[in-house]
Amino acid sequence: LREGSAFCRNEYNVTGLCNRYATTCKTIERAHSPKNLWEKIKLSKNYTKSLAQLDEHLQYWPKKLLHRNKQRLTKIHQYLMRMRKLRMKTKPNLVVISKKIERRESRREEKAKVAAKLETSIEKELLERLQKGTYGDIYNFPEREFTKLLDEHEEIESEQSEDEEVEEEVEYVEDFEDESDMEDYEQQGSDSDNDDDDESSSDEDQPKRKKPKRQPTQKGPYVEIEYEHEQESATS
């Protein structure tokens, strides 16, 4: 810094030193109002037009200040163009995630897992009780779980009925030997009855007695037959 010079605090200063600068112009016509003595000139967005405005308004200023203003203008246009190019490019969007939110989400996931396990255990218990028939139509369960369990129960019953139908289709034919054996046994029984009637007519005076048990043949089933004969009194 030169002796007697200092830094300027004005944001529009070109050199940064507290001396003459050209971004704000001082007009003599407004000397009667010091508040409006300095004039701000808004430059055009077009680069060539803005350079022409600088040449127009700074024609009586030193060439060094004019060149500094043009350098500053080109620098502003360059970083604006760079910003537009970066905006056009596709790049990953960085999102800040706080640890507090991560902890909260992890706790929610753990609670959801516990609730899911509880729901599955309730469904199993309900299915077992429905199969045992412990519940009637009185109790009110959650509609979604109850309908799901009923559907599963109906599917199991339908599978069991299909298996039974397949088993019923197989038929077994019995042998006819048992029927023939039973017919032979009945004929023998009728012959023995006739013999017993003859003996009873000849032995009227004898007291009543029981016939001995006849052993059936081994072919037919085991049957016990008892015969009782009552004698009529002679004093009739």
PDB file of C-alpha atoms in Angstrom:
ATOM      1  CA  LEU A   1       0.000   0.000   0.000  1.00  0.00           C
ATOM      2  CA  ARG A   2       1.080   3.502  -0.657  1.00  0.00           C
ATOM      3  CA  GLU A   3       1.434   6.004   2.101  1.00  0.00           C
ATOM      4  CA  GLY A   4      -1.879   7.568   2.940  1.00  0.00           C
ATOM      5  CA  SER A   5      -3.925   4.848   1.170  1.00  0.00           C
ATOM      6  CA  ALA A   6      -6.214   2.283   2.808  1.00  0.00           C
ATOM      7  CA  PHE A   7      -8.499  -0.535   1.869  1.00  0.00           C
ATOM      8  CA  CYS A   8     -11.958   0.369   0.710  1.00  0.00           C
ATOM      9  CA  ARG A   9     -15.040  -1.246   2.284  1.00  0.00           C
ATOM     10  CA  ASN A  10     -17.269  -0.607  -0.681  1.00  0.00           C
ATOM     11  CA  GLU A  11     -18.418  -3.902  -2.291  1.00  0.00           C
ATOM     12  CA  TYR A  12     -18.363  -2.359  -5.747  1.00  0.00           C
ATOM     13  CA  ASN A  13     -14.749  -1.207  -5.599  1.00  0.00           C
ATOM     14  CA  VAL A  14     -12.569  -2.474  -8.468  1.00  0.00           C
ATOM     15  CA  THR A  15      -9.059  -2.154  -7.090  1.00  0.00           C
ATOM     16  CA  GLY A  16      -9.897  -2.687  -3.407  1.00  0.00           C
ATOM     17  CA  LEU A  17      -8.049   0.475  -2.500  1.00  0.00           C
ATOM     18  CA  CYS A  18      -9.745   3.545  -1.245  1.00  0.00           C
ATOM     19  CA  ASN A  19      -9.393   5.671  -4.408  1.00  0.00           C
ATOM     20  CA  ARG A  20     -11.411   6.338  -7.497  1.00  0.00           C
ATOM     21  CA  TYR A  21     -13.463   3.406  -8.803  1.00  0.00           C
ATOM     22  CA  ALA A  22     -15.756   3.144 -11.736  1.00  0.00           C
ATOM     23  CA  THR A  23     -18.602   0.767 -10.778  1.00  0.00           C
ATOM     24  CA  THR A  24     -20.512   3.693  -9.352  1.00  0.00           C
ATOM     25  CA  CYS A  25     -20.553   7.032 -11.116  1.00  0.00           C
ATOM     26  CA  LYS A  26     -20.765  10.419  -9.521  1.00  0.00           C
ATOM     27  CA  THR A  27     -22.994  12.878 -11.339  1.00  0.00           C
ATOM     28  CA  ILE A  28     -22.598  16.603 -10.760  1.00  0.00           C
ATOM     29  CA  GLU A  29     -26.237  17.269 -11.572  1.00  0.00           C
ATOM     30  CA  ARG A  30     -27.268  15.636  -8.281  1.00  0.00           C
ATOM     31  CA  ALA A  31     -24.882  17.628  -6.106  1.00  0.00           C
ATOM     32  CA  HIS A  32     -27.826  19.365  -4.423  1.00  0.00           C
ATOM     33  CA  SER A  33     -28.924  15.930  -2.972  1.00  0.00           C
ATOM     34  CA  PRO A  34     -25.882  14.050  -1.621  1.00  0.00           C
ATOM     35  CA  LYS A  35     -27.990  10.927  -1.077  1.00  0.00           C
ATOM     36  CA  ASN A  36     -28.490  10.536  -4.827  1.00  0.00           C
ATOM     37  CA  LEU A  37     -25.092  11.861  -5.852  1.00  0.00           C
ATOM     38  CA  TRP A  38     -23.806   8.423  -6.815  1.00  0.00           C
ATOM     39  CA  GLU A  39     -25.595   6.550  -9.594  1.00  0.00           C
ATOM     40  CA  LYS A  40     -25.736   2.739  -9.994  1.00  0.00           C
ATOM     41  CA  ILE A  41     -25.859   1.546 -13.581  1.00  0.00           C
ATOM     42  CA  LYS A  42     -27.278  -1.941 -14.261  1.00  0.00           C
ATOM     43  CA  LEU A  43     -25.430  -3.636 -17.102  1.00  0.00           C
ATOM     44  CA  SER A  44     -27.091  -5.848 -19.705  1.00  0.00           C
ATOM     45  CA  LYS A  45     -26.982  -9.670 -19.495  1.00  0.00           C
ATOM     46  CA  ASN A  46     -25.486  -9.807 -22.964  1.00  0.00           C
ATOM     47  CA  TYR A  47     -21.688  -9.739 -22.788  1.00  0.00           C
ATOM     48  CA  THR A  48     -21.077  -7.549 -25.863  1.00  0.00           C
ATOM     49  CA  LYS A  49     -23.766  -5.045 -24.876  1.00  0.00           C
ATOM     50  CA  SER A  50     -22.382  -4.749 -21.356  1.00  0.00           C
ATOM     51  CA  LEU A  51     -18.886  -4.043 -22.735  1.00  0.00           C
ATOM     52  CA  ALA A  52     -20.356  -1.298 -24.928  1.00  0.00           C
ATOM     53  CA  GLN A  53     -22.049   0.231 -21.873  1.00  0.00           C
ATOM     54  CA  LEU A  54     -18.741   0.303 -20.020  1.00  0.00           C
ATOM     55  CA  ASP A  55     -17.039   2.089 -22.936  1.00  0.00           C
ATOM     56  CA  GLU A  56     -19.880   4.590 -23.049  1.00  0.00           C
ATOM     57  CA  HIS A  57     -20.006   5.481 -19.366  1.00  0.00           C
ATOM     58  CA  LEU A  58     -16.235   5.328 -18.697  1.00  0.00           C
ATOM     59  CA  GLN A  59     -14.998   7.181 -21.727  1.00  0.00           C
ATOM     60  CA  TYR A  60     -13.457   9.980 -19.587  1.00  0.00           C
ATOM     61  CA  TRP A  61     -11.936   7.635 -16.997  1.00  0.00           C
ATOM     62  CA  PRO A  62      -8.378   6.264 -17.106  1.00  0.00           C
ATOM     63  CA  LYS A  63      -7.808   3.296 -19.370  1.00  0.00           C
ATOM     64  CA  LYS A  64      -6.487   1.244 -16.486  1.00  0.00           C
ATOM     65  CA  LEU A  65      -9.797   1.434 -14.589  1.00  0.00           C
ATOM     66  CA  LEU A  66     -11.751   0.682 -17.760  1.00  0.00           C
ATOM     67  CA  HIS A  67      -9.638  -2.431 -18.331  1.00  0.00           C
ATOM     68  CA  ARG A  68     -10.139  -3.585 -14.713  1.00  0.00           C
ATOM     69  CA  ASN A  69     -13.909  -3.257 -15.024  1.00  0.00           C
ATOM     70  CA  LYS A  70     -13.909  -5.280 -18.223  1.00  0.00           C
ATOM     71  CA  GLN A  71     -11.804  -8.003 -16.567  1.00  0.00           C
ATOM     72  CA  ARG A  72     -14.231  -8.211 -13.675  1.00  0.00           C
ATOM     73  CA  LEU A  73     -17.191  -8.427 -16.060  1.00  0.00           C
ATOM     74  CA  THR A  74     -15.599 -11.287 -18.035  1.00  0.00           C
ATOM     75  CA  LYS A  75     -14.826 -13.152 -14.817  1.00  0.00           C
ATOM     76  CA  ILE A  76     -18.470 -12.922 -13.697  1.00  0.00           C
ATOM     77  CA  HIS A  77     -19.692 -14.230 -17.063  1.00  0.00           C
ATOM     78  CA  GLN A  78     -17.213 -17.119 -16.942  1.00  0.00           C
ATOM     79  CA  TYR A  79     -18.328 -18.461 -13.567  1.00  0.00           C
ATOM     80  CA  LEU A  80     -21.987 -18.055 -14.559  1.00  0.00           C
ATOM     81  CA  MET A  81     -21.333 -20.219 -17.637  1.00  0.00           C
ATOM     82  CA  ARG A  82     -19.523 -22.777 -15.480  1.00  0.00           C
ATOM     83  CA  MET A  83     -22.489 -22.928 -13.112  1.00  0.00           C
ATOM     84  CA  ARG A  84     -24.861 -23.607 -16.010  1.00  0.00           C
ATOM     85  CA  LYS A  85     -22.642 -26.423 -17.330  1.00  0.00           C
ATOM     86  CA  LEU A  86     -22.425 -28.067 -13.913  1.00  0.00           C
ATOM     87  CA  ARG A  87     -26.183 -27.825 -13.574  1.00  0.00           C
ATOM     88  CA  MET A  88     -26.625 -29.626 -16.909  1.00  0.00           C
ATOM     89  CA  LYS A  89     -24.427 -32.565 -15.897  1.00  0.00           C
ATOM     90  CA  THR A  90     -25.902 -35.569 -14.119  1.00  0.00           C
ATOM     91  CA  LYS A  91     -24.246 -36.179 -10.811  1.00  0.00           C
ATOM     92  CA  PRO A  92     -25.212 -38.016  -7.646  1.00  0.00           C
ATOM     93  CA  ASN A  93     -27.316 -36.039  -5.253  1.00  0.00           C
ATOM     94  CA  LEU A  94     -25.742 -36.076  -1.822  1.00  0.00           C
ATOM     95  CA  VAL A  95     -28.306 -36.285   0.963  1.00  0.00           C
ATOM     96  CA  VAL A  96     -27.427 -35.827   4.597  1.00  0.00           C
ATOM     97  CA  ILE A  97     -28.870 -38.515   6.876  1.00  0.00           C
ATOM     98  CA  SER A  98     -28.729 -37.960  10.575  1.00  0.00           C
ATOM     99  CA  LYS A  99     -27.864 -40.777  12.972  1.00  0.00           C
ATOM    100  CA  LYS A 100     -30.961 -40.017  14.982  1.00  0.00           C
ATOM    101  CA  ILE A 101     -33.210 -40.912  12.031  1.00  0.00           C
ATOM    102  CA  GLU A 102     -31.217 -44.108  11.370  1.00  0.00           C
ATOM    103  CA  ARG A 103     -31.600 -45.234  14.985  1.00  0.00           C
ATOM    104  CA  ARG A 104     -35.313 -44.487  14.892  1.00  0.00           C
ATOM    105  CA  GLU A 105     -35.821 -46.479  11.681  1.00  0.00           C
ATOM    106  CA  SER A 106     -33.828 -49.439  13.031  1.00  0.00           C
ATOM    107  CA  ARG A 107     -35.995 -49.519  16.176  1.00  0.00           C
ATOM    108  CA  ARG A 108     -39.126 -49.462  14.042  1.00  0.00           C
ATOM    109  CA  GLU A 109     -37.849 -52.388  11.950  1.00  0.00           C
ATOM    110  CA  GLU A 110     -37.147 -54.446  15.079  1.00  0.00           C
ATOM    111  CA  LYS A 111     -40.636 -53.746  16.433  1.00  0.00           C
ATOM    112  CA  ALA A 112     -42.184 -54.713  13.094  1.00  0.00           C
ATOM    113  CA  LYS A 113     -40.290 -58.031  13.094  1.00  0.00           C
ATOM    114  CA  VAL A 114     -41.490 -58.820  16.621  1.00  0.00           C
ATOM    115  CA  ALA A 115     -45.073 -57.993  15.631  1.00  0.00           C
ATOM    116  CA  ALA A 116     -44.824 -60.237  12.557  1.00  0.00           C
ATOM    117  CA  LYS A 117     -43.572 -63.166  14.682  1.00  0.00           C
ATOM    118  CA  LEU A 118     -46.426 -62.593  17.125  1.00  0.00           C
ATOM    119  CA  GLU A 119     -48.987 -62.632  14.313  1.00  0.00           C
ATOM    120  CA  THR A 120     -47.643 -65.924  12.941  1.00  0.00           C
ATOM    121  CA  SER A 121     -47.738 -67.539  16.396  1.00  0.00           C
ATOM    122  CA  ILE A 122     -51.324 -66.339  16.872  1.00  0.00           C
ATOM    123  CA  GLU A 123     -52.307 -67.787  13.496  1.00  0.00           C
ATOM    124  CA  LYS A 124     -50.797 -71.183  14.367  1.00  0.00           C
ATOM    125  CA  GLU A 125     -52.541 -71.252  17.744  1.00  0.00           C
ATOM    126  CA  LEU A 126     -55.884 -70.324  16.196  1.00  0.00           C
ATOM    127  CA  LEU A 127     -55.513 -73.012  13.539  1.00  0.00           C
ATOM    128  CA  GLU A 128     -54.782 -75.670  16.167  1.00  0.00           C
ATOM    129  CA  ARG A 129     -57.776 -74.630  18.250  1.00  0.00           C
ATOM    130  CA  LEU A 130     -60.055 -74.585  15.217  1.00  0.00           C
ATOM    131  CA  GLN A 131     -58.953 -78.097  14.290  1.00  0.00           C
ATOM    132  CA  LYS A 132     -59.628 -79.293  17.840  1.00  0.00           C
ATOM    133  CA  GLY A 133     -63.044 -77.610  17.833  1.00  0.00           C
ATOM    134  CA  THR A 134     -62.527 -75.585  21.009  1.00  0.00           C
ATOM    135  CA  TYR A 135     -64.145 -72.467  19.571  1.00  0.00           C
ATOM    136  CA  GLY A 136     -67.659 -72.036  18.319  1.00  0.00           C
ATOM    137  CA  ASP A 137     -69.269 -69.168  16.440  1.00  0.00           C
ATOM    138  CA  ILE A 138     -69.392 -66.929  19.541  1.00  0.00           C
ATOM    139  CA  TYR A 139     -65.923 -65.457  19.555  1.00  0.00           C
ATOM    140  CA  ASN A 140     -64.918 -62.513  17.376  1.00  0.00           C
ATOM    141  CA  PHE A 141     -61.399 -62.685  15.963  1.00  0.00           C
ATOM    142  CA  PRO A 142     -59.651 -60.202  13.649  1.00  0.00           C
ATOM    143  CA  GLU A 143     -61.396 -60.605  10.316  1.00  0.00           C
ATOM    144  CA  ARG A 144     -58.282 -60.768   8.136  1.00  0.00           C
ATOM    145  CA  GLU A 145     -56.503 -63.448  10.191  1.00  0.00           C
ATOM    146  CA  PHE A 146     -59.705 -65.422  10.818  1.00  0.00           C
ATOM    147  CA  THR A 147     -60.629 -65.604   7.126  1.00  0.00           C
ATOM    148  CA  LYS A 148     -57.073 -66.603   6.252  1.00  0.00           C
ATOM    149  CA  LEU A 149     -57.136 -69.445   8.771  1.00  0.00           C
ATOM    150  CA  LEU A 150     -60.538 -70.624   7.562  1.00  0.00           C
ATOM    151  CA  ASP A 151     -59.289 -70.748   3.982  1.00  0.00           C
ATOM    152  CA  GLU A 152     -56.264 -72.805   5.023  1.00  0.00           C
ATOM    153  CA  HIS A 153     -58.501 -75.153   7.030  1.00  0.00           C
ATOM    154  CA  GLU A 154     -60.830 -75.640   4.052  1.00  0.00           C
ATOM    155  CA  GLU A 155     -57.887 -76.425   1.781  1.00  0.00           C
ATOM    156  CA  ILE A 156     -56.653 -79.100   4.211  1.00  0.00           C
ATOM    157  CA  GLU A 157     -60.137 -80.661   4.432  1.00  0.00           C
ATOM    158  CA  SER A 158     -60.511 -80.701   0.646  1.00  0.00           C
ATOM    159  CA  GLU A 159     -57.148 -82.486   0.295  1.00  0.00           C
ATOM    160  CA  GLN A 160     -58.198 -85.087   2.878  1.00  0.00           C
ATOM    161  CA  SER A 161     -61.537 -85.700   1.121  1.00  0.00           C
ATOM    162  CA  GLU A 162     -59.741 -86.188  -2.196  1.00  0.00           C
ATOM    163  CA  ASP A 163     -57.452 -88.788  -0.583  1.00  0.00           C
ATOM    164  CA  GLU A 164     -60.480 -90.638   0.841  1.00  0.00           C
ATOM    165  CA  GLU A 165     -62.184 -90.693  -2.551  1.00  0.00           C
ATOM    166  CA  VAL A 166     -59.086 -92.216  -4.110  1.00  0.00           C
ATOM    167  CA  GLU A 167     -59.050 -94.917  -1.405  1.00  0.00           C
ATOM    168  CA  GLU A 168     -62.764 -95.691  -1.896  1.00  0.00           C
ATOM    169  CA  GLU A 169     -62.246 -96.377  -5.571  1.00  0.00           C
ATOM    170  CA  VAL A 170     -60.292 -99.559  -4.683  1.00  0.00           C
ATOM    171  CA  GLU A 171     -62.850-102.407  -4.127  1.00  0.00           C
ATOM    172  CA  TYR A 172     -62.163-105.838  -2.648  1.00  0.00           C
ATOM    173  CA  VAL A 173     -64.234-108.925  -3.677  1.00  0.00           C
ATOM    174  CA  GLU A 174     -64.965-111.419  -0.854  1.00  0.00           C
ATOM    175  CA  ASP A 175     -64.880-115.178  -1.341  1.00  0.00           C
ATOM    176  CA  PHE A 176     -68.144-117.142  -1.382  1.00  0.00           C
ATOM    177  CA  GLU A 177     -66.858-120.035   0.750  1.00  0.00           C
ATOM    178  CA  ASP A 178     -68.240-118.541   3.968  1.00  0.00           C
ATOM    179  CA  GLU A 179     -71.777-118.417   2.534  1.00  0.00           C
ATOM    180  CA  SER A 180     -71.667-122.073   1.441  1.00  0.00           C
ATOM    181  CA  ASP A 181     -70.382-123.101   4.884  1.00  0.00           C
ATOM    182  CA  MET A 182     -73.237-121.268   6.569  1.00  0.00           C
ATOM    183  CA  GLU A 183     -75.812-123.039   4.347  1.00  0.00           C
ATOM    184  CA  ASP A 184     -74.344-126.474   5.245  1.00  0.00           C
ATOM    185  CA  TYR A 185     -74.450-125.605   8.903  1.00  0.00           C
ATOM    186  CA  GLU A 186     -78.125-124.563   8.719  1.00  0.00           C
ATOM    187  CA  GLN A 187     -79.067-127.864   7.021  1.00  0.00           C
ATOM    188  CA  GLN A 188     -77.341-129.836   9.794  1.00  0.00           C
ATOM    189  CA  GLY A 189     -79.188-127.825  12.394  1.00  0.00           C
ATOM    190  CA  SER A 190     -82.592-128.581  10.821  1.00  0.00           C
ATOM    191  CA  ASP A 191     -81.835-132.357  10.773  1.00  0.00           C
ATOM    192  CA  SER A 192     -80.860-132.311  14.421  1.00  0.00           C
ATOM    193  CA  ASP A 193     -84.119-130.517  15.298  1.00  0.00           C
ATOM    194  CA  ASN A 194     -86.185-133.301  13.693  1.00  0.00           C
ATOM    195  CA  ASP A 195     -84.304-135.989  15.658  1.00  0.00           C
ATOM    196  CA  ASP A 196     -84.844-134.141  18.903  1.00  0.00           C
ATOM    197  CA  ASP A 197     -88.601-133.924  18.305  1.00  0.00           C
ATOM    198  CA  ASP A 198     -88.822-137.716  17.874  1.00  0.00           C
ATOM    199  CA  GLU A 199     -86.909-138.361  21.072  1.00  0.00           C
ATOM    200  CA  SER A 200     -89.071-135.971  23.049  1.00  0.00           C
ATOM    201  CA  SER A 201     -92.292-137.704  21.966  1.00  0.00           C
ATOM    202  CA  SER A 202     -90.985-141.121  23.140  1.00  0.00           C
ATOM    203  CA  ASP A 203     -89.688-139.869  26.491  1.00  0.00           C
ATOM    204  CA  GLU A 204     -92.675-137.886  27.803  1.00  0.00           C
ATOM    205  CA  ASP A 205     -92.397-139.207  31.400  1.00  0.00           C
ATOM    206  CA  GLN A 206     -88.793-138.227  31.795  1.00  0.00           C
ATOM    207  CA  PRO A 207     -88.017-134.861  33.476  1.00  0.00           C
ATOM    208  CA  LYS A 208     -86.985-131.983  31.314  1.00  0.00           C
ATOM    209  CA  ARG A 209     -83.356-131.702  30.575  1.00  0.00           C
ATOM    210  CA  LYS A 210     -81.065-129.577  28.517  1.00  0.00           C
ATOM    211  CA  LYS A 211     -79.461-130.790  25.387  1.00  0.00           C
ATOM    212  CA  PRO A 212     -75.695-130.813  25.291  1.00  0.00           C
ATOM    213  CA  LYS A 213     -74.063-128.039  23.371  1.00  0.00           C
ATOM    214  CA  ARG A 214     -73.139-128.909  19.850  1.00  0.00           C
ATOM    215  CA  GLN A 215     -69.742-127.966  18.612  1.00  0.00           C
ATOM    216  CA  PRO A 216     -69.960-126.133  15.279  1.00  0.00           C
ATOM    217  CA  THR A 217     -67.686-127.071  12.466  1.00  0.00           C
ATOM    218  CA  GLN A 218     -64.465-125.246  12.045  1.00  0.00           C
ATOM    219  CA  LYS A 219     -65.460-123.889   8.687  1.00  0.00           C
ATOM    220  CA  GLY A 220     -68.114-121.472   9.912  1.00  0.00           C
ATOM    221  CA  PRO A 221     -68.102-119.001  12.773  1.00  0.00           C
ATOM    222  CA  TYR A 222     -68.399-120.145  16.386  1.00  0.00           C
ATOM    223  CA  VAL A 223     -72.119-120.261  17.418  1.00  0.00           C
ATOM    224  CA  GLU A 224     -73.747-121.630  20.582  1.00  0.00           C
ATOM    225  CA  ILE A 225     -77.296-123.023  20.300  1.00  0.00           C
ATOM    226  CA  GLU A 226     -79.420-124.154  23.275  1.00  0.00           C
ATOM    227  CA  TYR A 227     -82.669-126.154  22.979  1.00  0.00           C
ATOM    228  CA  GLU A 228     -85.324-126.396  25.692  1.00  0.00           C
ATOM    229  CA  HIS A 229     -88.322-128.813  25.554  1.00  0.00           C
ATOM    230  CA  GLU A 230     -91.267-128.595  27.952  1.00  0.00           C
ATOM    231  CA  GLN A 231     -93.323-131.763  28.691  1.00  0.00           C
ATOM    232  CA  GLU A 232     -97.057-131.447  28.925  1.00  0.00           C
ATOM    233  CA  SER A 233     -98.625-132.656  32.161  1.00  0.00           C
ATOM    234  CA  ALA A 234    -100.480-136.002  31.906  1.00  0.00           C
ATOM    235  CA  THR A 235    -103.405-134.819  34.030  1.00  0.00           C
ATOM    236  CA  SER A 236    -104.808-132.522  31.436  1.00  0.00           C
TER     237      SER A 236
END
